Short mmCIF file of C-alpha atoms in Angstrom, two decimals:
data_model
loop_
_atom_site.label_atom_id
_atom_site.label_comp_id
_atom_site.label_asym_id
_atom_site.label_seq_id
_atom_site.Cartn_x
_atom_site.Cartn_y
_atom_site.Cartn_z
CA UNK A 29 1.12 64.58 45.97
CA UNK A 30 1.08 62.71 42.74
CA UNK A 31 -1.93 62.57 40.66
CA UNK A 32 -3.59 59.20 40.08
CA UNK A 33 -3.26 57.80 36.55
CA UNK A 34 -6.41 58.44 34.51
CA UNK A 35 -5.91 55.31 32.48
CA UNK A 36 -5.31 51.60 33.03
CA UNK A 37 -1.75 50.51 32.34
CA UNK A 38 -2.79 46.98 31.51
CA UNK A 39 -5.13 48.03 28.85
CA UNK A 40 -2.56 50.49 27.54
CA UNK A 41 0.09 47.76 27.29
CA UNK A 42 -2.41 45.49 25.51
CA UNK A 43 -3.26 48.24 23.02
CA UNK A 44 0.40 49.06 22.49
CA UNK A 45 1.21 45.39 21.98
CA UNK A 46 -1.19 45.27 19.05
CA UNK A 47 0.24 48.49 17.48
CA UNK A 48 3.91 47.30 17.89
CA UNK A 49 2.78 43.82 16.58
CA UNK A 50 1.28 45.22 13.42
CA UNK A 51 3.72 48.09 12.75
CA UNK A 52 7.03 47.17 14.44
CA UNK A 53 8.94 49.29 16.82
CA UNK A 54 10.64 51.64 14.37
CA UNK A 55 7.39 52.41 12.49
CA UNK A 56 5.53 53.21 15.76
CA UNK A 57 6.16 56.78 16.77
CA UNK A 58 5.15 58.13 20.16
CA UNK A 59 2.23 60.26 18.44
CA UNK A 60 0.73 57.02 17.05
CA UNK A 61 0.86 55.40 20.47
CA UNK A 62 -0.76 58.49 22.24
CA UNK A 63 -3.42 58.36 19.54
CA UNK A 64 -4.25 54.69 20.03
CA UNK A 65 -3.93 54.67 23.70
CA UNK A 66 -5.84 58.06 24.10
CA UNK A 67 -3.20 59.33 26.49
CA UNK A 68 -0.58 62.09 26.18
CA UNK A 69 3.01 61.47 25.69
CA UNK A 70 3.80 62.76 29.16
CA UNK A 71 1.69 60.00 30.59
CA UNK A 72 3.50 57.40 28.49
CA UNK A 73 6.73 58.51 29.89
CA UNK A 74 5.38 58.78 33.41
CA UNK A 75 3.84 55.39 33.33
CA UNK A 76 6.44 53.47 31.31
CA UNK A 77 9.61 55.56 31.38
CA UNK A 78 9.94 55.58 27.59
CA UNK A 79 8.89 54.02 24.42
CA UNK A 80 11.34 51.27 25.09
CA UNK A 81 9.81 50.66 28.42
CA UNK A 82 6.30 50.39 26.90
CA UNK A 83 7.67 48.10 24.10
CA UNK A 84 9.25 45.77 26.64
CA UNK A 85 6.05 45.42 28.52
CA UNK A 86 4.10 44.85 25.37
CA UNK A 87 6.54 42.19 24.15
CA UNK A 88 6.26 40.41 27.54
CA UNK A 89 2.52 40.52 27.25
CA UNK A 90 2.72 38.81 23.86
CA UNK A 91 5.31 36.29 25.14
CA UNK A 92 3.18 35.48 28.10
CA UNK A 93 0.21 34.76 25.93
CA UNK A 94 2.30 32.65 23.46
CA UNK A 95 3.85 30.59 26.23
CA UNK A 96 0.53 30.21 28.04
CA UNK A 97 -1.18 29.13 24.93
CA UNK A 98 1.47 26.66 23.98
CA UNK A 99 1.39 25.22 27.51
CA UNK A 100 -2.36 24.92 27.48
CA UNK A 101 -2.38 23.23 24.06
CA UNK A 102 0.36 20.70 24.87
CA UNK A 103 -0.24 20.26 28.76
CA UNK A 104 -3.05 17.85 28.71
CA UNK A 105 -3.09 16.13 25.44
CA UNK A 106 -2.64 12.36 25.56
CA UNK A 107 -1.17 12.16 22.17
CA UNK A 108 1.78 14.50 21.69
CA UNK A 109 1.85 14.30 17.87
CA UNK A 110 -1.90 15.17 17.65
CA UNK A 111 -1.79 18.00 20.03
CA UNK A 112 1.50 19.35 18.60
CA UNK A 113 0.04 19.03 15.09
CA UNK A 114 -3.08 20.97 15.99
CA UNK A 115 -1.01 23.58 17.67
CA UNK A 116 1.44 24.10 14.92
CA UNK A 117 -1.45 24.06 12.23
CA UNK A 118 -3.26 26.71 14.37
CA UNK A 119 -0.20 28.96 14.27
CA UNK A 120 0.15 28.41 10.52
CA UNK A 121 -3.45 29.16 9.91
CA UNK A 122 -3.34 32.41 11.87
CA UNK A 123 -0.28 33.50 9.91
CA UNK A 124 -2.09 32.58 6.57
CA UNK A 125 -5.14 34.54 7.76
CA UNK A 126 -3.24 37.58 8.37
CA UNK A 127 0.34 37.29 7.04
CA UNK A 128 1.04 41.12 7.61
CA UNK A 129 0.69 40.67 11.35
CA UNK A 130 3.45 38.18 11.74
CA UNK A 131 5.01 37.44 14.99
CA UNK A 132 5.88 40.06 17.43
CA UNK A 133 8.74 37.98 18.89
CA UNK A 134 10.27 37.39 15.37
CA UNK A 135 9.89 41.08 14.67
CA UNK A 136 11.76 42.01 17.93
CA UNK A 137 14.50 39.58 17.11
CA UNK A 138 14.97 40.96 13.67
CA UNK A 139 14.22 44.55 14.17
CA UNK A 140 16.23 45.07 17.42
CA UNK A 141 19.26 42.87 17.39
CA UNK A 142 21.37 45.70 18.82
CA UNK A 143 19.15 46.36 21.59
CA UNK A 144 20.45 44.11 24.53
CA UNK A 145 17.37 44.09 26.66
CA UNK A 146 15.20 43.13 23.69
CA UNK A 147 17.71 40.42 22.71
CA UNK A 148 17.70 39.13 26.38
CA UNK A 149 13.74 39.25 26.33
CA UNK A 150 13.64 37.18 23.00
CA UNK A 151 16.13 34.54 24.42
CA UNK A 152 14.05 34.41 27.64
CA UNK A 153 10.91 33.70 25.42
CA UNK A 154 12.55 31.13 23.54
CA UNK A 155 13.73 29.31 26.72
CA UNK A 156 10.26 29.52 28.02
CA UNK A 157 8.94 27.95 24.90
CA UNK A 158 11.59 25.32 25.07
CA UNK A 159 10.74 24.48 28.63
CA UNK A 160 7.01 23.97 27.83
CA UNK A 161 8.09 21.71 24.93
CA UNK A 162 10.59 19.67 26.91
CA UNK A 163 7.90 18.93 29.56
CA UNK A 164 5.53 17.84 26.98
CA UNK A 165 8.17 15.65 25.30
CA UNK A 166 9.19 14.23 28.57
CA UNK A 167 5.48 13.31 29.29
CA UNK A 168 5.33 11.62 25.85
CA UNK A 169 8.39 9.65 26.40
CA UNK A 170 6.96 8.48 29.83
CA UNK A 171 3.76 7.30 27.91
CA UNK A 172 5.83 5.49 25.40
CA UNK A 173 5.03 8.04 22.39
CA UNK A 174 8.73 9.02 22.12
CA UNK A 175 11.57 6.68 21.86
CA UNK A 176 14.37 6.74 24.45
CA UNK A 177 16.81 7.75 21.79
CA UNK A 178 15.27 11.03 21.30
CA UNK A 179 16.44 14.02 23.44
CA UNK A 180 13.63 16.12 24.57
CA UNK A 181 15.87 19.11 24.82
CA UNK A 182 17.21 18.80 21.26
CA UNK A 183 13.59 18.17 19.92
CA UNK A 184 12.35 21.18 21.84
CA UNK A 185 14.90 23.35 20.35
CA UNK A 186 14.27 22.18 16.89
CA UNK A 187 10.42 22.76 17.47
CA UNK A 188 11.16 26.43 18.78
CA UNK A 189 13.19 27.08 15.65
CA UNK A 190 10.48 25.55 13.53
CA UNK A 191 7.62 27.48 15.20
CA UNK A 192 9.48 30.73 14.40
CA UNK A 193 10.07 29.62 10.89
CA UNK A 194 6.31 28.87 10.52
CA UNK A 195 5.63 32.43 11.40
CA UNK A 196 8.21 33.87 8.90
CA UNK A 197 6.98 31.58 6.09
CA UNK A 198 3.34 32.68 6.73
CA UNK A 199 4.43 36.24 6.56
CA UNK A 200 6.26 35.54 3.37
CA UNK A 201 2.86 34.40 1.99
CA UNK A 202 3.40 30.74 2.14
CA UNK A 203 -0.02 29.10 1.48
CA UNK A 204 -1.76 26.74 3.98
CA UNK A 205 -0.78 23.57 1.92
CA UNK A 206 2.80 24.53 2.08
CA UNK A 207 2.67 25.08 5.87
CA UNK A 208 0.74 21.87 6.32
CA UNK A 209 3.37 19.84 4.55
CA UNK A 210 6.04 21.50 6.57
CA UNK A 211 4.23 20.61 9.83
CA UNK A 212 4.01 16.93 8.67
CA UNK A 213 7.81 16.91 7.98
CA UNK A 214 8.43 18.43 11.20
CA UNK A 215 6.56 16.02 13.07
CA UNK A 216 8.59 13.14 11.53
CA UNK A 217 11.40 14.06 13.77
CA UNK A 218 9.42 12.51 16.66
CA UNK A 219 9.43 9.06 14.95
#
């Protein structure tokens, strides 16, 4: 009979997410994970199959939080420009506050372009963000905040790309004023 796990896998994934987020995949060896998670390498392999398996779950946890947060921020606002501005500025502010942290999703795309399941996970994350933005843009169009000449899909794709760029620029130590100016420029595409 198999022994029950002596640790909570959800907590382990959350902790691993923070390690991968700060250090990246390559710079996070199994001994570092065992140290942070407080479990043996055998337990990591038994619970997650491999470092890749744990990374995939950690990346998914990050993406779920990112998409849920974006949906929450844009889901109920009556004024798309104002809610989108607040959301983008919050992302920029977080990046300025801790530029070394960066974005786990951007890190995954850059660090693991040859790892097909990671690439697919990044694509799915971008599609989920796009979907949230499309719904918000369609609601804005229904309320008359967005002209009929604008394509919600095209605008959403621009905004997904812009969001990732905000994360990269924050990591490149762009200051808050620069990022605020970039957000103001990006929002002009809604005019």
